[in-house]
Short mmCIF file of C-alpha atoms in Angstrom, two decimals:
data_model
loop_
_atom_site.label_atom_id
_atom_site.label_comp_id
_atom_site.label_asym_id
_atom_site.label_seq_id
_atom_site.Cartn_x
_atom_site.Cartn_y
_atom_site.Cartn_z
CA GLN A 4 -245.87 20.29 -119.50
CA LYS A 5 -247.70 17.24 -118.29
CA GLU A 6 -245.89 16.20 -115.16
CA VAL A 7 -247.21 14.58 -112.04
CA GLU A 8 -245.04 14.21 -108.96
CA GLN A 9 -245.66 11.53 -106.36
CA ASP A 10 -243.42 10.48 -103.48
CA PRO A 11 -242.54 6.82 -104.11
CA GLY A 12 -242.18 5.96 -100.44
CA PRO A 13 -242.08 3.31 -99.16
CA LEU A 14 -244.47 4.39 -96.43
CA SER A 15 -244.89 2.11 -93.43
CA VAL A 16 -247.62 2.68 -90.82
CA PRO A 17 -249.14 0.66 -87.96
CA GLU A 18 -252.62 -0.79 -88.34
CA GLY A 19 -255.30 1.75 -87.49
CA ALA A 20 -253.24 4.79 -88.50
CA ILE A 21 -254.47 7.54 -90.78
CA VAL A 22 -252.56 7.52 -94.05
CA SER A 23 -252.04 10.56 -96.25
CA LEU A 24 -250.89 10.11 -99.84
CA ASN A 25 -250.21 13.08 -102.09
CA CYS A 26 -249.50 14.19 -105.64
CA THR A 27 -248.58 17.53 -107.11
CA TYR A 28 -248.91 18.56 -110.73
CA SER A 29 -248.00 21.42 -113.00
CA ASN A 30 -250.68 21.39 -115.73
CA SER A 31 -253.52 23.71 -114.72
CA ALA A 32 -255.74 22.16 -117.42
CA PHE A 33 -256.17 18.93 -115.47
CA GLN A 34 -259.81 18.54 -114.42
CA TYR A 35 -260.23 14.85 -113.57
CA PHE A 36 -258.32 13.25 -110.74
CA MET A 37 -258.15 9.57 -109.91
CA TRP A 38 -256.54 7.26 -107.40
CA TYR A 39 -255.73 3.67 -108.28
CA ARG A 40 -254.68 0.89 -105.92
CA GLN A 41 -252.31 -1.74 -107.27
CA TYR A 42 -251.47 -4.92 -105.42
CA SER A 43 -248.18 -6.61 -106.21
CA ARG A 44 -248.14 -8.19 -109.69
CA LYS A 45 -251.76 -7.14 -110.38
CA GLY A 46 -253.44 -4.54 -112.54
CA PRO A 47 -254.42 -1.17 -110.99
CA GLU A 48 -257.93 -0.90 -109.54
CA LEU A 49 -259.83 2.40 -109.69
CA LEU A 50 -260.35 3.58 -106.12
CA MET A 51 -261.50 7.19 -106.29
CA TYR A 52 -262.60 9.50 -109.10
CA THR A 53 -263.13 13.23 -108.65
CA TYR A 54 -263.82 16.21 -110.85
CA SER A 55 -262.29 19.64 -110.24
CA SER A 56 -261.73 20.82 -106.67
CA GLY A 57 -263.30 19.50 -103.50
CA ASN A 58 -263.59 16.38 -101.40
CA LYS A 59 -265.06 12.97 -102.06
CA GLU A 60 -265.55 10.30 -99.44
CA ASP A 61 -266.07 6.56 -99.89
CA GLY A 62 -265.98 4.50 -96.72
CA ARG A 63 -262.51 4.81 -95.15
CA PHE A 64 -261.16 6.70 -98.17
CA THR A 65 -261.31 10.46 -98.79
CA ALA A 66 -259.96 12.17 -101.89
CA GLN A 67 -259.17 15.88 -101.84
CA VAL A 68 -258.36 18.14 -104.76
CA ASP A 69 -256.92 21.64 -104.36
CA LYS A 70 -256.60 23.06 -107.87
CA SER A 71 -255.30 26.41 -106.64
CA SER A 72 -252.28 24.62 -105.17
CA LYS A 73 -252.18 21.90 -107.85
CA TYR A 74 -252.23 19.31 -105.08
CA ILE A 75 -254.31 16.19 -104.55
CA SER A 76 -254.51 13.88 -101.57
CA LEU A 77 -255.89 10.50 -100.62
CA PHE A 78 -256.61 9.82 -96.95
CA ILE A 79 -257.14 6.32 -95.57
CA ARG A 80 -258.71 6.12 -92.12
CA ASP A 81 -258.32 3.12 -89.82
CA SER A 82 -255.76 1.58 -92.16
CA GLN A 83 -255.71 -2.21 -92.47
CA PRO A 84 -253.00 -4.66 -93.57
CA SER A 85 -255.14 -5.30 -96.65
CA ASP A 86 -254.51 -1.67 -97.66
CA SER A 87 -250.86 -2.55 -98.26
CA ALA A 88 -250.36 -1.79 -101.95
CA THR A 89 -248.98 0.80 -104.33
CA TYR A 90 -251.24 3.82 -104.79
CA LEU A 91 -251.13 5.64 -108.12
CA CYS A 92 -252.57 9.06 -108.76
CA ALA A 93 -253.73 9.90 -112.28
CA MET A 94 -255.25 12.94 -113.92
CA SER A 95 -256.52 14.17 -117.28
CA GLU A 96 -257.72 17.27 -119.05
CA GLU A 97 -261.33 18.08 -119.90
CA TYR A 98 -261.39 17.22 -123.55
CA GLY A 99 -260.80 14.10 -125.60
CA GLY A 100 -258.02 13.20 -127.94
CA SER A 101 -254.49 13.03 -126.66
CA GLN A 102 -255.21 15.69 -124.04
CA GLY A 103 -257.77 13.39 -122.49
CA ASN A 104 -255.27 10.64 -121.82
CA LEU A 105 -254.37 9.87 -118.24
CA ILE A 106 -251.08 11.07 -116.80
CA PHE A 107 -249.91 8.90 -113.91
CA GLY A 108 -247.73 9.52 -110.91
CA LYS A 109 -245.04 6.94 -110.23
CA GLY A 110 -246.94 5.48 -107.27
CA THR A 111 -246.44 5.37 -103.50
CA LYS A 112 -245.84 1.97 -101.91
CA LEU A 113 -247.75 1.63 -98.64
CA SER A 114 -247.24 -1.05 -96.01
CA VAL A 115 -249.64 -1.35 -93.06
CA LYS A 116 -248.17 -3.43 -90.24
CA PRO A 117 -250.46 -5.48 -87.96
CA ASP B 23 -268.73 -11.33 -115.41
CA GLY B 24 -267.68 -8.16 -117.26
CA GLY B 25 -264.03 -7.30 -117.37
CA ILE B 26 -260.71 -7.19 -119.14
CA THR B 27 -258.60 -10.25 -119.70
CA GLN B 28 -254.96 -10.37 -120.69
CA SER B 29 -252.99 -13.38 -121.76
CA PRO B 30 -250.59 -14.86 -121.13
CA LYS B 31 -249.84 -13.86 -117.54
CA TYR B 32 -246.13 -14.51 -118.03
CA LEU B 33 -244.27 -14.47 -121.35
CA PHE B 34 -240.66 -15.19 -122.15
CA ARG B 35 -239.07 -14.00 -125.38
CA LYS B 36 -235.74 -14.63 -126.97
CA GLU B 37 -233.74 -11.79 -128.47
CA GLY B 38 -234.92 -10.98 -132.01
CA GLN B 39 -238.39 -12.49 -131.64
CA ASN B 40 -241.71 -10.72 -132.04
CA VAL B 41 -244.37 -11.56 -129.47
CA THR B 42 -248.05 -10.66 -129.27
CA LEU B 43 -249.89 -9.87 -126.05
CA SER B 44 -253.63 -10.41 -125.98
CA CYS B 45 -256.20 -8.04 -124.49
CA GLU B 46 -259.95 -8.71 -124.58
CA GLN B 47 -262.81 -6.80 -122.94
CA ASN B 48 -266.52 -7.58 -122.69
CA LEU B 49 -267.50 -4.21 -121.21
CA ASN B 50 -268.66 -2.81 -124.58
CA HIS B 51 -266.09 -0.03 -124.18
CA ASP B 52 -265.10 2.04 -127.20
CA ALA B 53 -261.59 3.01 -126.08
CA MET B 54 -258.68 0.75 -125.24
CA TYR B 55 -255.14 1.44 -124.10
CA TRP B 56 -251.77 -0.24 -123.66
CA TYR B 57 -249.37 0.84 -120.92
CA ARG B 58 -245.94 -0.26 -119.91
CA GLN B 59 -244.93 -0.28 -116.23
CA ASP B 60 -241.30 -0.40 -115.11
CA PRO B 61 -240.08 -0.26 -111.50
CA GLY B 62 -239.96 3.35 -110.33
CA GLN B 63 -241.31 4.63 -113.67
CA GLY B 64 -245.05 4.59 -113.28
CA LEU B 65 -247.34 3.82 -116.21
CA ARG B 66 -246.36 5.01 -119.67
CA LEU B 67 -248.79 5.00 -122.60
CA ILE B 68 -247.74 2.91 -125.61
CA TYR B 69 -250.80 3.03 -127.91
CA TYR B 70 -254.45 3.87 -127.57
CA SER B 71 -257.52 3.28 -129.67
CA GLN B 72 -260.52 5.59 -129.46
CA ILE B 73 -262.73 3.39 -131.63
CA VAL B 74 -262.55 0.21 -133.69
CA ASN B 75 -260.27 0.38 -136.75
CA ASP B 76 -258.44 3.40 -135.33
CA PHE B 77 -255.42 3.74 -133.07
CA GLN B 78 -252.89 6.40 -132.10
CA LYS B 79 -249.32 6.36 -130.82
CA GLY B 80 -248.76 7.15 -127.19
CA ASP B 81 -245.62 8.42 -125.54
CA ILE B 82 -243.43 5.35 -126.13
CA ALA B 83 -244.72 3.64 -129.32
CA GLU B 84 -241.36 2.82 -130.89
CA GLY B 85 -240.84 -0.92 -131.24
CA TYR B 86 -244.52 -1.74 -130.71
CA SER B 87 -247.49 -2.26 -133.01
CA VAL B 88 -251.23 -2.75 -132.45
CA SER B 89 -254.41 -3.50 -134.32
CA ARG B 90 -258.07 -2.87 -133.50
CA GLU B 91 -260.14 -4.97 -135.87
CA LYS B 92 -262.81 -5.78 -133.29
CA LYS B 93 -264.28 -3.62 -130.57
CA GLU B 94 -263.47 -6.13 -127.85
CA SER B 95 -259.88 -6.90 -128.84
CA PHE B 96 -256.69 -4.80 -128.86
CA PRO B 97 -253.57 -6.99 -129.25
CA LEU B 98 -250.10 -5.54 -128.77
CA THR B 99 -247.06 -6.85 -130.66
CA VAL B 100 -243.65 -6.25 -129.15
CA THR B 101 -241.24 -6.31 -132.06
CA SER B 102 -237.53 -7.05 -132.16
CA ALA B 103 -237.01 -3.30 -132.66
CA GLN B 104 -237.99 -2.66 -129.03
CA LYS B 105 -234.62 -2.29 -127.29
CA ASN B 106 -235.68 -3.01 -123.74
CA PRO B 107 -238.96 -4.96 -123.77
CA THR B 108 -238.75 -6.57 -120.32
CA ALA B 109 -241.60 -4.95 -118.38
CA PHE B 110 -245.11 -5.37 -117.00
CA TYR B 111 -247.69 -4.62 -119.73
CA LEU B 112 -251.16 -3.39 -118.81
CA CYS B 113 -254.21 -3.10 -121.00
CA ALA B 114 -257.07 -0.79 -120.08
CA SER B 115 -260.42 0.26 -121.50
CA SER B 116 -262.89 3.10 -121.01
CA ILE B 117 -266.45 3.64 -122.17
CA SER B 118 -265.34 6.48 -124.43
CA TRP B 119 -262.19 8.29 -125.44
CA GLN B 120 -263.06 11.55 -123.72
CA GLY B 121 -261.02 12.85 -120.83
CA ALA B 122 -263.80 12.23 -118.35
CA ALA B 123 -263.80 8.52 -118.95
CA LYS B 124 -262.75 6.15 -116.20
CA GLN B 125 -260.17 3.60 -117.26
CA PHE B 126 -260.32 0.04 -116.03
CA PHE B 127 -257.30 -2.23 -116.15
CA GLY B 128 -256.65 -5.86 -116.90
CA PRO B 129 -254.43 -8.09 -114.73
CA GLY B 130 -251.30 -7.51 -116.83
CA THR B 131 -248.72 -9.57 -118.70
CA ARG B 132 -245.16 -9.78 -117.46
CA LEU B 133 -242.75 -10.04 -120.40
CA THR B 134 -239.18 -11.15 -119.87
CA VAL B 135 -236.53 -11.20 -122.57
CA LEU B 136 -234.04 -14.04 -122.17
#
């Protein structure tokens, strides 16, 4: 079963807050985990890309993967109004073919208020 | 500038008409994808192409057709057989078809059936 669960929100936070976005999944074969940011009426933009378990940091963004719990997170520090967007998690298995296709969560809509 | 372009940005279709959405990439990527995005549904895979002159059905291929005659182009035709075509259509590409590949998205085409 290839299912990814993501709370759709909306999530509203004040500027400067730490934001935590999460996804859970059921397929233990997933190895690659991605976060995309999508502004209204635009295409998704790849934000973070991680392999297997662990943390990855890029500026104000930190991605965490806990494969034992089948749980991934994206943290945004010092959130800015420009971070207001929908955040999509996506994941795929190791190998190519249909198993290598991305499975997306439904997205969490984030609003950062000045 | 390397990237993915989609045209038109907005498209209106009458009932019973076929329409073709354009997707072009100059990233020299082998694989290309078409997704459909509906409110609250996340991204669903329509068709994908691992290499030129080859394509495979995704999860929701009924009522759609594609071709991949050139590496840089992957047009999608929405046929009159598609029962509910109003949606936001996203094209993506990746350097290869393997599961590790990062997918990059175009700006999208919003199709509305009148």
